[in-house]
Amino acid sequence: MMFWAAAATVAMLVGAPAAPGLPPVPDVPVLPVLPAVPVSAAQDDRIGRIALSADGNQHDEDDWASSAMTLAILASAGLQQNVVNYIYNNHIWDSDAEHRRNMTESVLGAGERFGFDTSRFYDGADPAGLAAGVAALTAEINASTPGDELTIVLAGPMETTWMALDAADPTARKHVKCVSHGDGSFNQTHGQKDHGGHSYDDVIELGCQRVQIPDQNGNLGPTKLSDWGYLRDLGPEMDWLHSRLELAEKGDVSDAGMAYFVITGEKRVSRSELRKFLTTPRRT
């Protein structure tokens, strides 16, 4: 029996108490107001609307760094307004309290520092946040047309995206690109295999476009932290980003390769190419 039926789940979760076994919403310190990163006043229509998803609240410590790097990459391209939805902590079945706290600090910390509208960010480990995030993503899917497509970057289990697509207008789904990396990876199959949920193939079967790029671990996976030392010289926001890499310890930002792909079309960015991208002033 499948774990979720999307429409019923959204209705049930609004106002529901925390699910058994899930920790309460973590206390996240109020972040200081830091020098602003350049933010475009409007969406860049050449790229289109972007939705993000990631877990980090269970299993994937590297997401504490990858999530922040993803937002740094998008901000470096001036795409803050293009990000219309971010469901983080989206391992919805259970959470590790420390993992969830670290991931929340990475996502909200990067969102604040790099100039994103964090009212569009939703904690998938919180029932109310999950319901609101899925409902908002469904609305973005329903707004998709041939001239206004939505790209969903899948950096965690597939369940929240499947829920939103399942609840959406079937005619709008074909105008949604679902980006994943690797072939048969843990995130692509974990929800189905271990929790009775859904896989990447299940997501594609709902009618969105399959956009599957090579596994990014070979180019942006684990490495020594000194490879990211240059970030500390790029200002307080990037110095903070380096601290998230230190916390995750592995130097792994592999999931962020999908954001770079969405912007550039490059399917296997190297660390040296990413360094050039992050250190070159953006042309407006």
mmCIF file of C-alpha atoms in Angstrom:
data_model
loop_
_atom_site.group_PDB
_atom_site.id
_atom_site.type_symbol
_atom_site.label_atom_id
_atom_site.label_comp_id
_atom_site.label_asym_id
_atom_site.label_seq_id
_atom_site.Cartn_x
_atom_site.Cartn_y
_atom_site.Cartn_z
ATOM 1 C CA MET A 1 0.000 0.000 0.000
ATOM 2 C CA MET A 2 1.420 3.389 -0.953
ATOM 3 C CA PHE A 3 2.287 5.635 1.948
ATOM 4 C CA TRP A 4 0.754 8.832 0.573
ATOM 5 C CA ALA A 5 -2.239 9.872 -1.466
ATOM 6 C CA ALA A 6 -1.439 13.455 -2.284
ATOM 7 C CA ALA A 7 -4.753 15.266 -2.223
ATOM 8 C CA ALA A 8 -5.930 13.532 0.939
ATOM 9 C CA THR A 9 -2.600 14.130 2.610
ATOM 10 C CA VAL A 10 -2.647 17.876 1.980
ATOM 11 C CA ALA A 11 -6.137 18.115 3.432
ATOM 12 C CA MET A 12 -5.279 16.015 6.470
ATOM 13 C CA LEU A 13 -2.020 17.712 7.342
ATOM 14 C CA VAL A 14 -3.304 21.276 7.626
ATOM 15 C CA GLY A 15 -3.507 21.976 11.315
ATOM 16 C CA ALA A 16 -2.477 18.430 12.231
ATOM 17 C CA PRO A 17 -0.261 17.766 15.252
ATOM 18 C CA ALA A 18 3.310 16.666 14.767
ATOM 19 C CA ALA A 19 3.530 13.086 13.525
ATOM 20 C CA PRO A 20 4.731 10.456 16.001
ATOM 21 C CA GLY A 21 8.473 10.080 15.976
ATOM 22 C CA LEU A 22 9.164 13.504 14.447
ATOM 23 C CA PRO A 23 11.004 16.045 16.596
ATOM 24 C CA PRO A 24 9.353 19.402 17.190
ATOM 25 C CA VAL A 25 10.203 22.265 14.887
ATOM 26 C CA PRO A 26 13.773 23.204 15.816
ATOM 27 C CA ASP A 27 14.648 26.547 17.287
ATOM 28 C CA VAL A 28 16.570 28.457 14.630
ATOM 29 C CA PRO A 29 18.369 31.569 15.777
ATOM 30 C CA VAL A 30 17.278 34.892 14.331
ATOM 31 C CA LEU A 31 19.781 35.704 11.623
ATOM 32 C CA PRO A 32 21.528 39.053 11.479
ATOM 33 C CA VAL A 33 20.897 41.353 8.541
ATOM 34 C CA LEU A 34 23.994 41.110 6.391
ATOM 35 C CA PRO A 35 25.179 43.163 3.418
ATOM 36 C CA ALA A 36 22.802 42.536 0.536
ATOM 37 C CA VAL A 37 23.730 40.333 -2.378
ATOM 38 C CA PRO A 38 22.609 41.906 -5.690
ATOM 39 C CA VAL A 39 19.017 40.807 -6.277
ATOM 40 C CA SER A 40 17.097 41.146 -9.502
ATOM 41 C CA ALA A 41 13.742 42.880 -9.116
ATOM 42 C CA ALA A 42 12.001 40.458 -11.479
ATOM 43 C CA GLN A 43 12.294 36.903 -12.707
ATOM 44 C CA ASP A 44 14.711 36.097 -15.503
ATOM 45 C CA ASP A 45 12.333 34.693 -18.114
ATOM 46 C CA ARG A 46 15.202 33.053 -19.972
ATOM 47 C CA ILE A 47 15.563 30.586 -17.107
ATOM 48 C CA GLY A 48 11.956 30.432 -15.926
ATOM 49 C CA ARG A 49 10.496 29.460 -12.578
ATOM 50 C CA ILE A 50 12.507 27.111 -10.360
ATOM 51 C CA ALA A 51 11.359 24.893 -7.497
ATOM 52 C CA LEU A 52 13.838 23.168 -5.186
ATOM 53 C CA SER A 53 13.595 20.138 -2.929
ATOM 54 C CA ALA A 54 16.091 18.525 -0.580
ATOM 55 C CA ASP A 55 16.165 16.422 2.553
ATOM 56 C CA GLY A 56 19.142 16.869 4.882
ATOM 57 C CA ASN A 57 16.995 15.999 7.901
ATOM 58 C CA GLN A 58 17.916 12.330 7.579
ATOM 59 C CA HIS A 59 20.777 10.441 5.896
ATOM 60 C CA ASP A 60 22.396 13.216 3.821
ATOM 61 C CA GLU A 61 24.754 15.442 5.819
ATOM 62 C CA ASP A 62 26.177 16.711 2.525
ATOM 63 C CA ASP A 63 22.858 18.509 1.946
ATOM 64 C CA TRP A 64 23.808 20.977 4.685
ATOM 65 C CA ALA A 65 26.465 22.239 2.267
ATOM 66 C CA SER A 66 24.770 21.460 -1.068
ATOM 67 C CA SER A 67 21.600 23.368 -0.175
ATOM 68 C CA ALA A 68 23.535 26.508 0.712
ATOM 69 C CA MET A 69 25.729 26.157 -2.383
ATOM 70 C CA THR A 70 22.659 25.729 -4.577
ATOM 71 C CA LEU A 71 21.252 29.038 -3.343
ATOM 72 C CA ALA A 72 24.659 30.716 -3.712
ATOM 73 C CA ILE A 73 24.855 29.567 -7.350
ATOM 74 C CA LEU A 74 21.358 30.822 -8.129
ATOM 75 C CA ALA A 75 22.056 34.129 -6.375
ATOM 76 C CA SER A 76 25.299 34.560 -8.302
ATOM 77 C CA ALA A 77 23.184 34.443 -11.459
ATOM 78 C CA GLY A 78 20.656 36.909 -10.039
ATOM 79 C CA LEU A 79 17.887 34.309 -9.981
ATOM 80 C CA GLN A 80 16.484 34.854 -6.495
ATOM 81 C CA GLN A 81 13.080 35.865 -7.855
ATOM 82 C CA ASN A 82 12.927 32.777 -10.057
ATOM 83 C CA VAL A 83 12.863 30.460 -7.033
ATOM 84 C CA VAL A 84 9.159 30.081 -6.341
ATOM 85 C CA ASN A 85 9.165 27.079 -3.999
ATOM 86 C CA TYR A 86 11.668 25.241 -1.786
ATOM 87 C CA ILE A 87 10.616 22.222 0.256
ATOM 88 C CA TYR A 88 13.561 21.279 2.476
ATOM 89 C CA ASN A 89 13.788 18.596 5.173
ATOM 90 C CA ASN A 90 11.714 16.572 2.730
ATOM 91 C CA HIS A 91 12.527 13.146 4.160
ATOM 92 C CA ILE A 92 8.947 13.208 5.425
ATOM 93 C CA TRP A 93 8.897 9.812 7.130
ATOM 94 C CA ASP A 94 11.289 10.585 9.978
ATOM 95 C CA SER A 95 13.988 13.030 11.045
ATOM 96 C CA ASP A 96 17.153 13.155 13.072
ATOM 97 C CA ALA A 97 16.827 16.215 15.325
ATOM 98 C CA GLU A 98 20.412 17.423 14.782
ATOM 99 C CA HIS A 99 20.231 16.821 11.040
ATOM 100 C CA ARG A 100 16.988 18.755 10.796
ATOM 101 C CA ARG A 101 18.362 21.666 12.775
ATOM 102 C CA ASN A 102 21.527 21.847 10.656
ATOM 103 C CA MET A 103 19.593 21.652 7.407
ATOM 104 C CA THR A 104 17.137 24.325 8.526
ATOM 105 C CA GLU A 105 20.007 26.650 9.425
ATOM 106 C CA SER A 106 21.664 26.006 6.048
ATOM 107 C CA VAL A 107 18.554 26.678 3.964
ATOM 108 C CA LEU A 108 17.168 29.643 5.874
ATOM 109 C CA GLY A 109 20.646 31.048 6.512
ATOM 110 C CA ALA A 110 21.498 30.935 2.810
ATOM 111 C CA GLY A 111 18.084 32.253 1.874
ATOM 112 C CA GLU A 112 18.514 35.291 4.131
ATOM 113 C CA ARG A 113 22.119 35.956 3.185
ATOM 114 C CA PHE A 114 21.697 35.582 -0.561
ATOM 115 C CA GLY A 115 18.516 37.598 -0.907
ATOM 116 C CA PHE A 116 15.760 35.023 -1.422
ATOM 117 C CA ASP A 117 12.123 35.350 -0.406
ATOM 118 C CA THR A 118 12.105 32.759 2.383
ATOM 119 C CA SER A 119 8.314 32.912 2.653
ATOM 120 C CA ARG A 120 8.509 30.523 -0.319
ATOM 121 C CA PHE A 121 10.597 28.039 1.720
ATOM 122 C CA TYR A 122 8.787 25.202 3.520
ATOM 123 C CA ASP A 123 9.950 22.734 6.184
ATOM 124 C CA GLY A 124 8.764 19.357 4.935
ATOM 125 C CA ALA A 125 9.352 17.718 8.324
ATOM 126 C CA ASP A 126 6.665 19.927 9.860
ATOM 127 C CA PRO A 127 3.111 18.792 8.969
ATOM 128 C CA ALA A 128 1.832 22.322 8.400
ATOM 129 C CA GLY A 129 4.963 23.222 6.406
ATOM 130 C CA LEU A 130 4.594 20.090 4.312
ATOM 131 C CA ALA A 131 0.950 20.809 3.543
ATOM 132 C CA ALA A 132 1.643 24.444 2.654
ATOM 133 C CA GLY A 133 4.702 23.585 0.579
ATOM 134 C CA VAL A 134 2.955 20.885 -1.435
ATOM 135 C CA ALA A 135 -0.083 23.114 -1.995
ATOM 136 C CA ALA A 136 2.150 25.982 -3.168
ATOM 137 C CA LEU A 137 4.111 23.669 -5.472
ATOM 138 C CA THR A 138 0.869 22.291 -6.902
ATOM 139 C CA ALA A 139 -0.209 25.855 -7.687
ATOM 140 C CA GLU A 140 3.102 26.512 -9.464
ATOM 141 C CA ILE A 141 2.651 23.337 -11.510
ATOM 142 C CA ASN A 142 -0.880 24.358 -12.428
ATOM 143 C CA ALA A 143 0.424 27.744 -13.629
ATOM 144 C CA SER A 144 2.811 26.052 -16.082
ATOM 145 C CA THR A 145 2.308 26.541 -19.810
ATOM 146 C CA PRO A 146 4.435 26.063 -22.946
ATOM 147 C CA GLY A 147 5.735 29.615 -22.532
ATOM 148 C CA ASP A 148 6.098 29.485 -18.751
ATOM 149 C CA GLU A 149 7.541 26.145 -17.723
ATOM 150 C CA LEU A 150 8.526 25.144 -14.202
ATOM 151 C CA THR A 151 11.794 23.358 -13.415
ATOM 152 C CA ILE A 152 11.863 21.245 -10.232
ATOM 153 C CA VAL A 153 15.333 20.360 -8.913
ATOM 154 C CA LEU A 154 15.075 17.050 -7.034
ATOM 155 C CA ALA A 155 17.855 16.879 -4.444
ATOM 156 C CA GLY A 156 16.039 14.639 -1.961
ATOM 157 C CA PRO A 157 13.442 11.872 -1.937
ATOM 158 C CA MET A 158 10.762 12.138 -4.589
ATOM 159 C CA GLU A 159 7.705 12.104 -2.356
ATOM 160 C CA THR A 160 6.879 15.806 -1.991
ATOM 161 C CA THR A 161 7.220 16.375 -5.727
ATOM 162 C CA TRP A 162 5.095 13.314 -6.460
ATOM 163 C CA MET A 163 2.423 14.592 -4.068
ATOM 164 C CA ALA A 164 2.276 17.985 -5.771
ATOM 165 C CA LEU A 165 2.220 16.539 -9.290
ATOM 166 C CA ASP A 166 -0.432 14.009 -8.339
ATOM 167 C CA ALA A 167 -2.661 16.809 -7.037
ATOM 168 C CA ALA A 168 -2.021 19.030 -10.084
ATOM 169 C CA ASP A 169 -3.881 19.439 -13.353
ATOM 170 C CA PRO A 170 -2.649 16.625 -15.644
ATOM 171 C CA THR A 171 -2.546 18.999 -18.625
ATOM 172 C CA ALA A 172 -0.092 21.275 -16.802
ATOM 173 C CA ARG A 173 2.302 18.496 -15.764
ATOM 174 C CA LYS A 174 3.833 18.204 -19.234
ATOM 175 C CA HIS A 175 5.140 21.755 -18.874
ATOM 176 C CA VAL A 176 7.213 20.799 -15.816
ATOM 177 C CA LYS A 177 10.831 19.643 -15.988
ATOM 178 C CA CYS A 178 11.930 17.291 -13.199
ATOM 179 C CA VAL A 179 15.715 17.384 -12.845
ATOM 180 C CA SER A 180 17.609 14.589 -11.094
ATOM 181 C CA HIS A 181 21.192 13.336 -11.235
ATOM 182 C CA GLY A 182 22.451 9.789 -11.442
ATOM 183 C CA ASP A 183 20.676 6.597 -12.450
ATOM 184 C CA GLY A 184 18.935 4.524 -9.782
ATOM 185 C CA SER A 185 20.467 6.645 -7.024
ATOM 186 C CA PHE A 186 19.477 6.520 -3.364
ATOM 187 C CA ASN A 187 17.279 9.612 -3.600
ATOM 188 C CA GLN A 188 15.615 8.358 -6.762
ATOM 189 C CA THR A 189 14.548 5.059 -5.165
ATOM 190 C CA HIS A 190 14.685 5.403 -1.363
ATOM 191 C CA GLY A 191 11.107 6.547 -0.791
ATOM 192 C CA GLN A 192 9.676 3.664 -2.758
ATOM 193 C CA LYS A 193 12.037 0.946 -1.521
ATOM 194 C CA ASP A 194 12.182 1.828 2.153
ATOM 195 C CA HIS A 195 8.963 3.711 2.910
ATOM 196 C CA GLY A 196 6.300 2.526 0.482
ATOM 197 C CA GLY A 197 6.399 5.884 -1.278
ATOM 198 C CA HIS A 198 7.439 6.870 -4.773
ATOM 199 C CA SER A 199 10.482 6.832 -7.031
ATOM 200 C CA TYR A 200 11.797 9.133 -9.735
ATOM 201 C CA ASP A 201 10.209 6.869 -12.326
ATOM 202 C CA ASP A 202 6.870 7.279 -10.537
ATOM 203 C CA VAL A 203 7.271 11.049 -10.743
ATOM 204 C CA ILE A 204 7.950 10.853 -14.483
ATOM 205 C CA GLU A 205 4.939 8.591 -15.014
ATOM 206 C CA LEU A 206 2.717 11.440 -13.819
ATOM 207 C CA GLY A 207 3.628 13.283 -17.002
ATOM 208 C CA CYS A 208 6.453 15.703 -16.237
ATOM 209 C CA GLN A 209 9.556 15.881 -18.414
ATOM 210 C CA ARG A 210 12.469 13.640 -17.450
ATOM 211 C CA VAL A 211 15.681 15.670 -17.203
ATOM 212 C CA GLN A 212 18.303 13.261 -15.895
ATOM 213 C CA ILE A 213 21.934 14.352 -15.840
ATOM 214 C CA PRO A 214 25.010 12.326 -14.859
ATOM 215 C CA ASP A 215 25.795 11.619 -11.221
ATOM 216 C CA GLN A 216 27.487 14.759 -9.861
ATOM 217 C CA ASN A 217 29.530 12.984 -7.185
ATOM 218 C CA GLY A 218 32.413 12.483 -9.598
ATOM 219 C CA ASN A 219 32.852 16.211 -10.170
ATOM 220 C CA LEU A 220 31.382 17.948 -7.091
ATOM 221 C CA GLY A 221 31.427 15.095 -4.578
ATOM 222 C CA PRO A 222 33.626 14.557 -1.518
ATOM 223 C CA THR A 223 36.930 16.407 -1.547
ATOM 224 C CA LYS A 224 39.316 18.111 0.849
ATOM 225 C CA LEU A 225 38.020 21.341 2.372
ATOM 226 C CA SER A 226 41.043 23.256 1.103
ATOM 227 C CA ASP A 227 39.531 23.019 -2.387
ATOM 228 C CA TRP A 228 36.860 25.437 -1.150
ATOM 229 C CA GLY A 229 39.196 27.758 0.753
ATOM 230 C CA TYR A 230 38.754 30.559 -1.789
ATOM 231 C CA LEU A 231 35.175 31.053 -0.568
ATOM 232 C CA ARG A 232 36.516 32.617 2.622
ATOM 233 C CA ASP A 233 37.946 35.519 0.607
ATOM 234 C CA LEU A 234 34.687 36.387 -1.157
ATOM 235 C CA GLY A 235 32.901 38.250 1.624
ATOM 236 C CA PRO A 236 30.837 37.363 4.671
ATOM 237 C CA GLU A 237 28.124 35.437 2.816
ATOM 238 C CA MET A 238 30.609 33.120 1.119
ATOM 239 C CA ASP A 239 32.656 32.799 4.304
ATOM 240 C CA TRP A 240 29.469 31.597 5.989
ATOM 241 C CA LEU A 241 28.923 29.148 3.102
ATOM 242 C CA HIS A 242 32.378 27.759 3.788
ATOM 243 C CA SER A 243 31.330 27.188 7.402
ATOM 244 C CA ARG A 244 28.489 24.951 6.176
ATOM 245 C CA LEU A 245 31.026 22.910 4.223
ATOM 246 C CA GLU A 246 33.060 22.623 7.412
ATOM 247 C CA LEU A 247 29.989 21.431 9.291
ATOM 248 C CA ALA A 248 29.204 18.767 6.685
ATOM 249 C CA GLU A 249 32.941 17.846 6.680
ATOM 250 C CA LYS A 250 33.015 16.078 3.301
ATOM 251 C CA GLY A 251 33.459 19.013 0.909
ATOM 252 C CA ASP A 252 30.557 17.485 -1.019
ATOM 253 C CA VAL A 253 28.175 19.812 -2.898
ATOM 254 C CA SER A 254 27.170 17.307 -5.578
ATOM 255 C CA ASP A 255 23.458 18.170 -5.585
ATOM 256 C CA ALA A 256 24.321 21.789 -6.385
ATOM 257 C CA GLY A 257 25.490 20.625 -9.804
ATOM 258 C CA MET A 258 21.831 20.453 -10.805
ATOM 259 C CA ALA A 259 21.337 24.165 -10.149
ATOM 260 C CA TYR A 260 24.402 24.938 -12.261
ATOM 261 C CA PHE A 261 22.947 22.760 -15.030
ATOM 262 C CA VAL A 262 19.609 24.585 -14.912
ATOM 263 C CA ILE A 263 21.406 27.905 -15.405
ATOM 264 C CA THR A 264 24.054 26.905 -17.947
ATOM 265 C CA GLY A 265 23.114 23.568 -19.522
ATOM 266 C CA GLU A 266 26.464 22.138 -18.376
ATOM 267 C CA LYS A 267 25.857 18.553 -17.234
ATOM 268 C CA ARG A 268 29.133 17.958 -15.388
ATOM 269 C CA VAL A 269 30.603 21.161 -14.008
ATOM 270 C CA SER A 270 34.078 20.900 -12.506
ATOM 271 C CA ARG A 271 35.102 22.533 -9.252
ATOM 272 C CA SER A 272 37.383 24.878 -11.190
ATOM 273 C CA GLU A 273 34.508 25.940 -13.464
ATOM 274 C CA LEU A 274 32.287 26.514 -10.454
ATOM 275 C CA ARG A 275 35.029 28.586 -8.831
ATOM 276 C CA LYS A 276 35.224 30.790 -11.928
ATOM 277 C CA PHE A 277 31.442 31.170 -11.925
ATOM 278 C CA LEU A 278 31.300 32.176 -8.261
ATOM 279 C CA THR A 279 34.233 34.587 -8.452
ATOM 280 C CA THR A 280 33.301 36.371 -11.692
ATOM 281 C CA PRO A 281 31.130 39.475 -11.122
ATOM 282 C CA ARG A 282 27.676 38.984 -12.579
ATOM 283 C CA ARG A 283 26.795 41.067 -15.615
ATOM 284 C CA THR A 284 23.333 42.625 -15.298
#
